mmCIF file of N, CA and C in Angstrom:
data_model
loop_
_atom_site.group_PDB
_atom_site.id
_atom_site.type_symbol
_atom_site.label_atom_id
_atom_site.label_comp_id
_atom_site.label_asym_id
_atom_site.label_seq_id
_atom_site.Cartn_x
_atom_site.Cartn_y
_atom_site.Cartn_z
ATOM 1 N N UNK Q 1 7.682 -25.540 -26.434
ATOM 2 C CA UNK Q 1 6.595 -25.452 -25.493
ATOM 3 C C UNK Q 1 5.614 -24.384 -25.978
ATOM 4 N N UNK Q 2 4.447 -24.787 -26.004
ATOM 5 C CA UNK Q 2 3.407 -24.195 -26.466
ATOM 6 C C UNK Q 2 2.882 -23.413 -25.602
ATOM 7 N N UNK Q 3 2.277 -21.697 -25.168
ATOM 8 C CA UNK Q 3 2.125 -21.668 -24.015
ATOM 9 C C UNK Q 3 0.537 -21.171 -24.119
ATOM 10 N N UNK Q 4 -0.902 -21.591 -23.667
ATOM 11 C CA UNK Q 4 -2.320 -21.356 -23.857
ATOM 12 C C UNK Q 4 -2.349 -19.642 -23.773
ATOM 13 N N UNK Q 5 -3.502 -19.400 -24.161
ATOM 14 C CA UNK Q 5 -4.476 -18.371 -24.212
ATOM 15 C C UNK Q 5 -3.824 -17.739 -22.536
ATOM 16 N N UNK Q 6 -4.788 -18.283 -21.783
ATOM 17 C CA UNK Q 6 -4.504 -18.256 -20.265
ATOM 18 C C UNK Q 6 -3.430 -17.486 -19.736
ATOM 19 N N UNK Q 7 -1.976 -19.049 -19.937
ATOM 20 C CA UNK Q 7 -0.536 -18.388 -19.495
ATOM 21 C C UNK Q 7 -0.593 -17.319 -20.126
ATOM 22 N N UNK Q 8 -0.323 -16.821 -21.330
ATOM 23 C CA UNK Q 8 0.169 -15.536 -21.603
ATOM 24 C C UNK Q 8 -0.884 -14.400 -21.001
ATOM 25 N N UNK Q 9 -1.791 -14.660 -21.064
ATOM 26 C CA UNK Q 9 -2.679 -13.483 -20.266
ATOM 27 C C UNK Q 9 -2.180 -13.566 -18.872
ATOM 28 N N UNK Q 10 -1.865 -14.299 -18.420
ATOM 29 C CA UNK Q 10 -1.521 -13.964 -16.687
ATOM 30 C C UNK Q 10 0.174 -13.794 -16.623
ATOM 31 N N UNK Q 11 1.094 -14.546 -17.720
ATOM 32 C CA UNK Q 11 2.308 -13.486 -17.710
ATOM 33 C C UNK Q 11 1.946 -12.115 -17.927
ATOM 34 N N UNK Q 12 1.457 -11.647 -19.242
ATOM 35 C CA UNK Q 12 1.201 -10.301 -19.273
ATOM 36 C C UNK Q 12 0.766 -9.635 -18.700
ATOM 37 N N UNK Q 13 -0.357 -10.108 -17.291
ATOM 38 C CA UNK Q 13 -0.627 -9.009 -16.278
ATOM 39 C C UNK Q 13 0.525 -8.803 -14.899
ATOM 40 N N UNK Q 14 1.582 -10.320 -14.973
ATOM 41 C CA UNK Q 14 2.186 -10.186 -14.193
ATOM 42 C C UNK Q 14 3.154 -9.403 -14.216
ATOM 43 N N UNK Q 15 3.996 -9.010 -15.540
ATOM 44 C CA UNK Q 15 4.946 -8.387 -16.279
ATOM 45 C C UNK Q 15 4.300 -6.761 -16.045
ATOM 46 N N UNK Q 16 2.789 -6.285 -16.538
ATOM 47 C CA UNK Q 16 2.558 -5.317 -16.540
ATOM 48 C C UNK Q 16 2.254 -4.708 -14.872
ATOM 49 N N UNK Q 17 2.072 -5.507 -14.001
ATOM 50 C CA UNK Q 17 2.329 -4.930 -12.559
ATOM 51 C C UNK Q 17 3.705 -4.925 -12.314
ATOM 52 N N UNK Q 18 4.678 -5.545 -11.840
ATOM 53 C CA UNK Q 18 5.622 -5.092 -11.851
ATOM 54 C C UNK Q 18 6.818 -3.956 -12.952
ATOM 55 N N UNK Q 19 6.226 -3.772 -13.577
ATOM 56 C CA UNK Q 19 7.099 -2.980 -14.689
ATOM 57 C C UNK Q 19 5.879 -1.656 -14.875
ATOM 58 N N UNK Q 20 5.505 -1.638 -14.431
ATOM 59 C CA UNK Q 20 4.242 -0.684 -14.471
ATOM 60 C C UNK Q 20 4.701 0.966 -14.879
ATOM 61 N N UNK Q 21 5.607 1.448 -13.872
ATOM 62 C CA UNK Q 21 6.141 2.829 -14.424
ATOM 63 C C UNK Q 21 7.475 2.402 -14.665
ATOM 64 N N UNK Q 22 7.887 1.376 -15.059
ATOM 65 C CA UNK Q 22 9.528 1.232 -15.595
ATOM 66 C C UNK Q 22 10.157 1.884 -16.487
ATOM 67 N N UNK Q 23 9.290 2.617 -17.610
ATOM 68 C CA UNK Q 23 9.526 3.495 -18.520
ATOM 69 C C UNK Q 23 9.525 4.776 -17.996
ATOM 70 N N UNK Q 24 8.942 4.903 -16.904
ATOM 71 C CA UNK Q 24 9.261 6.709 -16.148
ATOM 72 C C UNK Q 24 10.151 6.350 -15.090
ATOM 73 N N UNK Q 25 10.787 5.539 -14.686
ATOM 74 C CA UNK Q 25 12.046 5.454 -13.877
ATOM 75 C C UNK Q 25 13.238 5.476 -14.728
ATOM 76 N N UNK Q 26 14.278 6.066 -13.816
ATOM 77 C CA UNK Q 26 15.198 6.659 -14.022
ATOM 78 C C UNK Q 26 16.412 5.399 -14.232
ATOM 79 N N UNK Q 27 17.364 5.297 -14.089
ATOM 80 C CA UNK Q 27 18.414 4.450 -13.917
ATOM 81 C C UNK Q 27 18.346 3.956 -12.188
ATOM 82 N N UNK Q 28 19.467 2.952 -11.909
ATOM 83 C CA UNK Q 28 19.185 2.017 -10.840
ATOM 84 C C UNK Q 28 19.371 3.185 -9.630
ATOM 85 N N UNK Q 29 20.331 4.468 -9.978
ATOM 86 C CA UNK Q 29 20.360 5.269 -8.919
ATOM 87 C C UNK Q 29 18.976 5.482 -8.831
ATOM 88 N N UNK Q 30 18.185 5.688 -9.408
ATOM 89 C CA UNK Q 30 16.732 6.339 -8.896
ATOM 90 C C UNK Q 30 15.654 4.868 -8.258
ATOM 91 N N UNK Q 31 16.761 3.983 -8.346
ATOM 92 C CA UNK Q 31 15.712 2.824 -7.630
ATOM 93 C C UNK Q 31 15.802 3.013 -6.130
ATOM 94 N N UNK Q 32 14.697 3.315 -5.777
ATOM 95 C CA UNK Q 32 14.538 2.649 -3.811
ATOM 96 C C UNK Q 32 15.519 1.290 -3.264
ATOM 97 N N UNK Q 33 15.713 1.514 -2.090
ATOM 98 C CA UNK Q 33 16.365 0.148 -1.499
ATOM 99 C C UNK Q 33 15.300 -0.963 -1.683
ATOM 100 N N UNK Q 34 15.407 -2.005 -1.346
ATOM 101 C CA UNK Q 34 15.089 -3.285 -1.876
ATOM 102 C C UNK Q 34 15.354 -4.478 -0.685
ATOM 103 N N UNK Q 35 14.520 -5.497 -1.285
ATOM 104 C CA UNK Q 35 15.219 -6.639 -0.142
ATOM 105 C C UNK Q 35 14.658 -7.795 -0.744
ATOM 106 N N UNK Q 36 15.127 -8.716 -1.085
ATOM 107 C CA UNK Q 36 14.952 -9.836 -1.666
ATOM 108 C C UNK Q 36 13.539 -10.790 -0.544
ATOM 109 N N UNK Q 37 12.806 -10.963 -1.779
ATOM 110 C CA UNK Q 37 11.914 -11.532 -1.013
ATOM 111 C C UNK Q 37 11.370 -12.747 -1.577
ATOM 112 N N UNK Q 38 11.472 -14.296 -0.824
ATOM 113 C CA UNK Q 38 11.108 -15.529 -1.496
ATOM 114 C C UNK Q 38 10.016 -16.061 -0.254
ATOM 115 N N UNK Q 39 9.368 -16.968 -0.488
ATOM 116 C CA UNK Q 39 8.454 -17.877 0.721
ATOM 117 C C UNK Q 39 7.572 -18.985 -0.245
ATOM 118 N N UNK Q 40 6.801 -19.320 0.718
ATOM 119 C CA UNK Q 40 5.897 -20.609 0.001
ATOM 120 C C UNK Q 40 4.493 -20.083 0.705
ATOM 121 N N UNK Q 41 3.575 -20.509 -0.440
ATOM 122 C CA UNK Q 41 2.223 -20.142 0.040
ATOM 123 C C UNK Q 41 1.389 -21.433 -0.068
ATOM 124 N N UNK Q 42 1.193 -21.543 0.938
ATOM 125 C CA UNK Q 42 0.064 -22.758 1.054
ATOM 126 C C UNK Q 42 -1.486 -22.625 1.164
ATOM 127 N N UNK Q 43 -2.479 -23.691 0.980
ATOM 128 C CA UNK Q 43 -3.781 -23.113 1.594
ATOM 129 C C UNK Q 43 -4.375 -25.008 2.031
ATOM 130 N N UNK Q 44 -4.630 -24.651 3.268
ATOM 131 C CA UNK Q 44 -4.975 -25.704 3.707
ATOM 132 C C UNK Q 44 -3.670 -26.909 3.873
ATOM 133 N N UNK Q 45 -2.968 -26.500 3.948
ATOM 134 C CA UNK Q 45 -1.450 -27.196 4.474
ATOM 135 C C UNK Q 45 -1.461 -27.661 3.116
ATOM 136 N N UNK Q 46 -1.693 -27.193 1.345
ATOM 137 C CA UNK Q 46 -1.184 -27.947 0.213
ATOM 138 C C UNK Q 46 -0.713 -26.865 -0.537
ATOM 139 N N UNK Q 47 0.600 -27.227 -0.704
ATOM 140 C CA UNK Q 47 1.321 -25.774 -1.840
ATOM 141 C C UNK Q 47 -0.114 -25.282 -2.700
ATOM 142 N N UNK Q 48 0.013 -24.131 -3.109
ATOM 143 C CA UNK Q 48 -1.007 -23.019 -3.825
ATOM 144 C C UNK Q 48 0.085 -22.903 -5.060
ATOM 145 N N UNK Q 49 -0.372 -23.877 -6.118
ATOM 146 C CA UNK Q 49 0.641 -23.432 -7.411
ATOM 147 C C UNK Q 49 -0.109 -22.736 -8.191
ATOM 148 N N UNK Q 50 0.296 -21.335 -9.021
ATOM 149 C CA UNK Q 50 0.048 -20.478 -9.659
ATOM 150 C C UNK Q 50 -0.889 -19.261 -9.584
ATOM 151 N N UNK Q 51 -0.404 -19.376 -8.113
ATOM 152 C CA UNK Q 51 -1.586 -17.846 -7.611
ATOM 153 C C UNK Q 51 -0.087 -16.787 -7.548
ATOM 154 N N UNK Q 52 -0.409 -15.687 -7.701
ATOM 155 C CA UNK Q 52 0.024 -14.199 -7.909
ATOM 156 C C UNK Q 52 0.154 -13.786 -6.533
ATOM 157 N N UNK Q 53 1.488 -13.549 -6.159
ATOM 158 C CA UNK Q 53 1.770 -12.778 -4.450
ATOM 159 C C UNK Q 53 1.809 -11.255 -5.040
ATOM 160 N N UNK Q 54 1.450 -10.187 -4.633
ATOM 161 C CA UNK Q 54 1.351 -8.647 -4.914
ATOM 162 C C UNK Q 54 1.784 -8.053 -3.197
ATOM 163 N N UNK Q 55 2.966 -7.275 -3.522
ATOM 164 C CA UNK Q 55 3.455 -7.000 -2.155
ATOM 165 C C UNK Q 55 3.350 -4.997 -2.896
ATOM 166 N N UNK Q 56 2.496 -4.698 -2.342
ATOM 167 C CA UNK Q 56 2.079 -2.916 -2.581
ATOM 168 C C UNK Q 56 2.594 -1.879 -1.227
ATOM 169 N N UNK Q 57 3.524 -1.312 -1.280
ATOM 170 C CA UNK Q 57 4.285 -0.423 -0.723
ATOM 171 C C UNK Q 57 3.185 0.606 -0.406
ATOM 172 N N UNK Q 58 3.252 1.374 0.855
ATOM 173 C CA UNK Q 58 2.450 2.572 1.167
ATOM 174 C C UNK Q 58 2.914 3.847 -0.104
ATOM 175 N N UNK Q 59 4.141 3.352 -0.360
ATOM 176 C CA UNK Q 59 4.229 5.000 -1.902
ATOM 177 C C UNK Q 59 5.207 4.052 -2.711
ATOM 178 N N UNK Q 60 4.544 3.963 -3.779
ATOM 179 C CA UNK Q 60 5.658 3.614 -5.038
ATOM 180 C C UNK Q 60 5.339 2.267 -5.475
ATOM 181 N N UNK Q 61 6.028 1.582 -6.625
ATOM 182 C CA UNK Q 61 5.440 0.504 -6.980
ATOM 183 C C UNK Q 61 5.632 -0.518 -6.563
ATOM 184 N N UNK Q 62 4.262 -1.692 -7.239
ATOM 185 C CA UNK Q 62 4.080 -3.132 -6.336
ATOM 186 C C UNK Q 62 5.284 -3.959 -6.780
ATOM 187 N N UNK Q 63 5.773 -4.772 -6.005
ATOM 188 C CA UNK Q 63 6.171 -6.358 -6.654
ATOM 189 C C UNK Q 63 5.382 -7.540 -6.788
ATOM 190 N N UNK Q 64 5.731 -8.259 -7.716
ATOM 191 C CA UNK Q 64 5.018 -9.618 -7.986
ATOM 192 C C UNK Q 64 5.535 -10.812 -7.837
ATOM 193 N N UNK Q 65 4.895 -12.185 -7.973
ATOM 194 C CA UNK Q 65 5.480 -12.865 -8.315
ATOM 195 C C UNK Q 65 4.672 -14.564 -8.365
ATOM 196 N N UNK Q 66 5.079 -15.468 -8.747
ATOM 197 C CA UNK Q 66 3.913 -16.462 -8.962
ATOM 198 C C UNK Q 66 4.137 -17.447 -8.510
ATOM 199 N N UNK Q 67 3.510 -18.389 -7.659
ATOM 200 C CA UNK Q 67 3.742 -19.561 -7.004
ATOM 201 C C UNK Q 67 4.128 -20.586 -7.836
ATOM 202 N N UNK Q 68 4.977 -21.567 -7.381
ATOM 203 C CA UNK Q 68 4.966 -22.712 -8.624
ATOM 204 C C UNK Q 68 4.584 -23.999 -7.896
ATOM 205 N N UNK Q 69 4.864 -25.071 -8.336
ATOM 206 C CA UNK Q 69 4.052 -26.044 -8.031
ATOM 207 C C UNK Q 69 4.307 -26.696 -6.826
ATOM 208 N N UNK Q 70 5.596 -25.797 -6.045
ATOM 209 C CA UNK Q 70 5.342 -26.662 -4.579
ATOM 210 C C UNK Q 70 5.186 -25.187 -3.933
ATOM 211 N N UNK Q 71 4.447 -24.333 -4.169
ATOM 212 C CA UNK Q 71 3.857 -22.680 -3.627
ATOM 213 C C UNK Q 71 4.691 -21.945 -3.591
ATOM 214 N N UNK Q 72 6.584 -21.860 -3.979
ATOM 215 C CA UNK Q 72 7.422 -21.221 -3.885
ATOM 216 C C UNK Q 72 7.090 -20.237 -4.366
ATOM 217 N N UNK Q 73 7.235 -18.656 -4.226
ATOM 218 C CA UNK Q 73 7.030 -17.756 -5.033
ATOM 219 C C UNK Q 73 8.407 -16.798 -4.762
ATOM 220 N N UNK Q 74 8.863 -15.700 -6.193
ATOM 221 C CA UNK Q 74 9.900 -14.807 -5.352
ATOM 222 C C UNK Q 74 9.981 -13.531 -6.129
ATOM 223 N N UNK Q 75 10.050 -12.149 -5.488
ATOM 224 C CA UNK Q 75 9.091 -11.344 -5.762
ATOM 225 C C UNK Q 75 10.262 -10.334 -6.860
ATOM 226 N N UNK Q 76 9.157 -9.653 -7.829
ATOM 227 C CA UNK Q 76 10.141 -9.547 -8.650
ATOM 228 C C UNK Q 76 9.877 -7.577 -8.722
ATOM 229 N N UNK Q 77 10.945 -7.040 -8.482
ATOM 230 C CA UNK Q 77 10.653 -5.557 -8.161
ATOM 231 C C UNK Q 77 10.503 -4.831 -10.004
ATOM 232 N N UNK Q 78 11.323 -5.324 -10.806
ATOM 233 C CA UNK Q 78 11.200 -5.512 -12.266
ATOM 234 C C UNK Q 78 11.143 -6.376 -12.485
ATOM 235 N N UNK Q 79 11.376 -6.345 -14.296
ATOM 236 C CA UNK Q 79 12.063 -7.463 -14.921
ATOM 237 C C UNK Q 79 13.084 -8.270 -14.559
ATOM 238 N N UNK Q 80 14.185 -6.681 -14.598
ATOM 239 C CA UNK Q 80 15.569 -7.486 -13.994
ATOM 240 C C UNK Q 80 16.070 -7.503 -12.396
ATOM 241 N N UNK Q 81 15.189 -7.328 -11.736
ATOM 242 C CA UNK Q 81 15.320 -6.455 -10.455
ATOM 243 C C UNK Q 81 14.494 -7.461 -9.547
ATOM 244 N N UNK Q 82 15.006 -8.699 -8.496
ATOM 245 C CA UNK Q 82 14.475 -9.018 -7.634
ATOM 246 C C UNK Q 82 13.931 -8.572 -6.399
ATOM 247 N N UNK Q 83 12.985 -8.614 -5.693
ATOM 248 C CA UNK Q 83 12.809 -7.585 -4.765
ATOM 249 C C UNK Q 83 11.384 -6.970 -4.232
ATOM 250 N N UNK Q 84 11.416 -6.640 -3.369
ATOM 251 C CA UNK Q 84 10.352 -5.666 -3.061
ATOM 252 C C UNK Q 84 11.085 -4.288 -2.497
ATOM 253 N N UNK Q 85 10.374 -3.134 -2.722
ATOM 254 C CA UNK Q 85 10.937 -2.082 -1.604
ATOM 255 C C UNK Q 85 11.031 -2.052 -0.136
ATOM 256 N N UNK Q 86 11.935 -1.755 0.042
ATOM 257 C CA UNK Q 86 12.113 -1.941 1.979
ATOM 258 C C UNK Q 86 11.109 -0.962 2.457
ATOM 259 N N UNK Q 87 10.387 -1.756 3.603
ATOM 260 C CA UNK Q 87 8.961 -1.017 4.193
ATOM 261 C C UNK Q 87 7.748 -1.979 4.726
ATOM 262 N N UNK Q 88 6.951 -1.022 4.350
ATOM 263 C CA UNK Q 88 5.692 -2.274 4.941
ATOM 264 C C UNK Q 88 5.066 -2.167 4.186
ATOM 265 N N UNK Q 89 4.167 -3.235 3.668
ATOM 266 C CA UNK Q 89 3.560 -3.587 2.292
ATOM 267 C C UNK Q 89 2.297 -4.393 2.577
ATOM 268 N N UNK Q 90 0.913 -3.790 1.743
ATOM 269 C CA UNK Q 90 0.115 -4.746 1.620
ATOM 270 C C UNK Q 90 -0.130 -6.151 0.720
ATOM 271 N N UNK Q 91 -0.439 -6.941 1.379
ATOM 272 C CA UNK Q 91 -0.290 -7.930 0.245
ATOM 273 C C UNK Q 91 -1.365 -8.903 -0.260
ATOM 274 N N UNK Q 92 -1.408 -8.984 -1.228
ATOM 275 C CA UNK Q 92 -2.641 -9.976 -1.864
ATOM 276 C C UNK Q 92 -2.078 -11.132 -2.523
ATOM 277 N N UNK Q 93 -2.992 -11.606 -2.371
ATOM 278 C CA UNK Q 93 -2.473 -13.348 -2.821
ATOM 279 C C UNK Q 93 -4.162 -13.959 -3.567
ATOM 280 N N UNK Q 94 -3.613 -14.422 -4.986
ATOM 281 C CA UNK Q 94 -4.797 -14.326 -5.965
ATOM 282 C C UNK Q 94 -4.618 -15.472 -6.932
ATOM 283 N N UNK Q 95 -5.612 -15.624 -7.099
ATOM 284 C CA UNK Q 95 -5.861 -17.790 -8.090
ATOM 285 C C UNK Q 95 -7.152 -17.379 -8.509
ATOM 286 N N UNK Q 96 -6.941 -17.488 -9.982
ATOM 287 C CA UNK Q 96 -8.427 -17.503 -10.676
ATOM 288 C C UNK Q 96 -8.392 -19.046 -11.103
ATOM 289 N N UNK Q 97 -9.356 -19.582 -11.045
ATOM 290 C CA UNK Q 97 -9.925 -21.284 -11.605
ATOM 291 C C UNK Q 97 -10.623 -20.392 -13.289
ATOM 292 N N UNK Q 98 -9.996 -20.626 -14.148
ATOM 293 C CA UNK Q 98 -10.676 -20.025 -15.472
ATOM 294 C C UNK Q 98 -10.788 -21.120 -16.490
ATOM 295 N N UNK Q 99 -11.957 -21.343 -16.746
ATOM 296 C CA UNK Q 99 -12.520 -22.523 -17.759
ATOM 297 C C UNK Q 99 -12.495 -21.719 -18.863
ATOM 298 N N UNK Q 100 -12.479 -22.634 -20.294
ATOM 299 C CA UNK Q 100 -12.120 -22.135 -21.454
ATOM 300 C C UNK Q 100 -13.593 -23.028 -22.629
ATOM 301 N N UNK Q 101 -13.660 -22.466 -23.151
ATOM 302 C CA UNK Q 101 -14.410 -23.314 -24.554
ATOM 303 C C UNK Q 101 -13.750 -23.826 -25.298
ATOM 304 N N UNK Q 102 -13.456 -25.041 -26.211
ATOM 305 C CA UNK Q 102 -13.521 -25.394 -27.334
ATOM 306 C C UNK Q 102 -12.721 -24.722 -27.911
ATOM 307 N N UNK Q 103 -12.890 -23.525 -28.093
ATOM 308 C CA UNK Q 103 -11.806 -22.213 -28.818
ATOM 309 C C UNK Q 103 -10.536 -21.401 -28.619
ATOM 310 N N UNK Q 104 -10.856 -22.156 -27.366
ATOM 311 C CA UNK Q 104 -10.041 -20.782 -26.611
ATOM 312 C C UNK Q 104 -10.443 -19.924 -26.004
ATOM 313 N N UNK Q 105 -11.854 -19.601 -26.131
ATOM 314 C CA UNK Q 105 -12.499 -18.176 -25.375
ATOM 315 C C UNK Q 105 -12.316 -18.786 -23.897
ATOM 316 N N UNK Q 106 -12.652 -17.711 -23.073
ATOM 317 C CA UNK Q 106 -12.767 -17.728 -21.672
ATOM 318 C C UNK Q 106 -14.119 -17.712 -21.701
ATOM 319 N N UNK Q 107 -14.830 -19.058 -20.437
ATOM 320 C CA UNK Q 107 -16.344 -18.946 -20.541
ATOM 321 C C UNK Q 107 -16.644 -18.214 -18.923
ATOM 322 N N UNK Q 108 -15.479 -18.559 -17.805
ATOM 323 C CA UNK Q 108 -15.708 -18.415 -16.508
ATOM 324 C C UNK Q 108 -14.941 -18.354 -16.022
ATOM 325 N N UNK Q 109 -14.713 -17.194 -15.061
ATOM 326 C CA UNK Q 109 -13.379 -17.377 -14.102
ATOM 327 C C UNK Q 109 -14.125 -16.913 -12.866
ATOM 328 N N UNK Q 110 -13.187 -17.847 -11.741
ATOM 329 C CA UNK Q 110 -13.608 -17.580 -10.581
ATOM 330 C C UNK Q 110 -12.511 -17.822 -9.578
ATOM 331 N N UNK Q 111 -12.405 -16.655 -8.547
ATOM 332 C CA UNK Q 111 -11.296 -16.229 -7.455
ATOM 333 C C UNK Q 111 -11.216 -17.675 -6.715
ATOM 334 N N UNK Q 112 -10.487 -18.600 -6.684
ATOM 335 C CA UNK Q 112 -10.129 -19.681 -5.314
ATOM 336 C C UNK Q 112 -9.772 -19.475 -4.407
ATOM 337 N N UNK Q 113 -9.061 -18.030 -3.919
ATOM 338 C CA UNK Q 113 -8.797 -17.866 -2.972
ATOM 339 C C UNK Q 113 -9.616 -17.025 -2.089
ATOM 340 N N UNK Q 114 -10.173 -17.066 -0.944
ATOM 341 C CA UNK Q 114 -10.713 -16.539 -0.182
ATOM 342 C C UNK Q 114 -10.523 -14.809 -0.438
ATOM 343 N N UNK Q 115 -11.353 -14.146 -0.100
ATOM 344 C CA UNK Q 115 -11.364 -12.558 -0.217
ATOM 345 C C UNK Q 115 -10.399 -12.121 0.729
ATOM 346 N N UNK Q 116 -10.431 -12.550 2.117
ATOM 347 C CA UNK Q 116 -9.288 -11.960 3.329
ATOM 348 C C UNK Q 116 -7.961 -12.037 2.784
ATOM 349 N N UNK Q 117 -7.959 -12.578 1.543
ATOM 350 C CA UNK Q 117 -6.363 -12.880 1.409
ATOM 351 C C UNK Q 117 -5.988 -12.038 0.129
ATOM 352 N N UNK Q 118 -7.389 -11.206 -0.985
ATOM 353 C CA UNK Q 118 -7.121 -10.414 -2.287
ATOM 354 C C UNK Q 118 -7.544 -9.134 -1.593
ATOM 355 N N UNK Q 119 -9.011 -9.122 -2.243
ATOM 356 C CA UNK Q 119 -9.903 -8.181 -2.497
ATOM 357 C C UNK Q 119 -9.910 -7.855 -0.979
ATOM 358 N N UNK Q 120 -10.159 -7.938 0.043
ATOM 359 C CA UNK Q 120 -10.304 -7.813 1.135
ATOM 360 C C UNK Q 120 -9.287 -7.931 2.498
ATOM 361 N N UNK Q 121 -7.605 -7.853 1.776
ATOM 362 C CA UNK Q 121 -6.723 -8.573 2.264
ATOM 363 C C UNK Q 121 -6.849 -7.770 3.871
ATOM 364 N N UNK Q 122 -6.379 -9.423 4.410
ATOM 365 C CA UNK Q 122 -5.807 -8.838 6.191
ATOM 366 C C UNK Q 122 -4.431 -8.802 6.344
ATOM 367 N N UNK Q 123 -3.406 -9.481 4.525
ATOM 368 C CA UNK Q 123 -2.266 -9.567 5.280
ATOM 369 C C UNK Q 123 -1.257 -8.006 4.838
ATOM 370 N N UNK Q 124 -0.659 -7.834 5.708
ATOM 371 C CA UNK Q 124 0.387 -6.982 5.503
ATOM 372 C C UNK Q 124 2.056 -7.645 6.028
ATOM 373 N N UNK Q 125 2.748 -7.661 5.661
ATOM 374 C CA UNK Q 125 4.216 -7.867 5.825
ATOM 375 C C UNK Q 125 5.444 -6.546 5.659
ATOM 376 N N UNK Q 126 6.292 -6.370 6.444
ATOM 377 C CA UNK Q 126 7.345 -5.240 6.248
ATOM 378 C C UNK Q 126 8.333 -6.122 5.693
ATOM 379 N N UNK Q 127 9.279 -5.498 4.611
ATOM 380 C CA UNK Q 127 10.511 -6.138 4.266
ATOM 381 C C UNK Q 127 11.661 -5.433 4.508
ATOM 382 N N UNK Q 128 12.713 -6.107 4.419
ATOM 383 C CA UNK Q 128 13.604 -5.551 5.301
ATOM 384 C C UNK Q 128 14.817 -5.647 4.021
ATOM 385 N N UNK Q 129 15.997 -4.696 4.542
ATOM 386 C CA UNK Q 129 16.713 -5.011 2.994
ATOM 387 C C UNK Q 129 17.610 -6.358 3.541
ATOM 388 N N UNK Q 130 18.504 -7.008 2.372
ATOM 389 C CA UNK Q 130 18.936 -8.167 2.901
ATOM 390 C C UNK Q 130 18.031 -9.222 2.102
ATOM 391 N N UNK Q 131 18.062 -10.467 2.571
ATOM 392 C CA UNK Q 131 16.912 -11.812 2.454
ATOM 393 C C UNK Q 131 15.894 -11.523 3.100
ATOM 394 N N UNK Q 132 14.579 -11.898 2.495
ATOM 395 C CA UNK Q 132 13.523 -12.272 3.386
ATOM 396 C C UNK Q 132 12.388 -13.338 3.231
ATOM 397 N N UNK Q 133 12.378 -14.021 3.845
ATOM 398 C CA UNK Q 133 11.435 -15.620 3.922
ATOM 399 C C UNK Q 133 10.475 -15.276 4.554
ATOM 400 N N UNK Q 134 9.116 -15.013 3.505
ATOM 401 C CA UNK Q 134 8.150 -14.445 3.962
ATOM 402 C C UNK Q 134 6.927 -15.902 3.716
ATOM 403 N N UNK Q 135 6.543 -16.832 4.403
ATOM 404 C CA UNK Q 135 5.735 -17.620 4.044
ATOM 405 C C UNK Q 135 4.256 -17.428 4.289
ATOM 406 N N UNK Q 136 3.444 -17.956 3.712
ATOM 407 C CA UNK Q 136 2.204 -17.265 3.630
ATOM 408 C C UNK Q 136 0.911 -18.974 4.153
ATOM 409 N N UNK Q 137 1.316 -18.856 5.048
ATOM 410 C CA UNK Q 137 0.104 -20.373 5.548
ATOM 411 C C UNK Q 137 -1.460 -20.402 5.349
ATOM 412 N N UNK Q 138 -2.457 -20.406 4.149
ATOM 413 C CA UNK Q 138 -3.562 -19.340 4.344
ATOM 414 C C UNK Q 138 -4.326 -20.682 4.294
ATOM 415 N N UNK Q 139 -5.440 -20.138 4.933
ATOM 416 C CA UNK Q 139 -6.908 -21.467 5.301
ATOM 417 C C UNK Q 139 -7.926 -20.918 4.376
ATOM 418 N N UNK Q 140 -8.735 -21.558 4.010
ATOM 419 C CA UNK Q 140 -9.970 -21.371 3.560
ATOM 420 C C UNK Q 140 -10.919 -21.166 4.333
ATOM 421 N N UNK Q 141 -11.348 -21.576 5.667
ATOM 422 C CA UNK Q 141 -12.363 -20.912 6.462
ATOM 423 C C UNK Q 141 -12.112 -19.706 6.832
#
């Protein structure tokens, strides 16, 4: 499997938010509690495949994680580390539409998802340790 220009640029930003200070953390004793966190994100009642969930803790680092093609997403506290930190968390939810040239270059990218839901988010969610089924129903108006 061959993977574009694109995928690897949006693994690599996804990898570099969650792993962000992984090299200045300590061993798992120095990890925060945690709580497993999975859901589905929709927009307009149709799965949202390959938008970025970002769950950002009031202190310490974000989790990530990426919708797939029926909007499942599940959040990843590392690499090896499922999870978000237990707490309350802001969250953004993000889809670039990015057209390409001929080459490979990037000619245009543009946000699909509404601002209330990134740049401007209204949502916040607390996680709890344990499971948590956090689904995300979002509209476009």
């Amino acid at each position: 499997m061959t993977l574009s220009k694109l995928q690897i640029s949006h693994w690599m930003f996804l990898l570099l938010a969650v792993g962000l200070f992984a090299g200045c953390m300590g061993g798992a004793g120095d990890r925060p509690d945690t709580g497993k966190v999975t859901g589905v994100v929709t927009l307009d009642g149709s799965p949202l495949e390959g938008a970025t969930v970002m769950f950002q803790p009031t202190e310490g680092r974000p989790s990530a994680g990426e919708t797939d093609s029926s909007g499942k997403y599940v959040l990843m506290y590392s690499v090896d580390v499922e999870g978000a930190k237990v707490g309350q968390h802001t969250v953004t939810i993000s889809k670039e539409n990015q057209k390409f040239d001929g080459d490979g270059e990037l000619t245009s990218s543009k946000e699909t998802v509404p601002s209330k839901y990134n740049q401007k988010t209204e949502l916040s969610e607390e996680v709890a340790s344990g499971e948590n089924t956090i689904d995300f129903p979002l509209t476009s108006k």
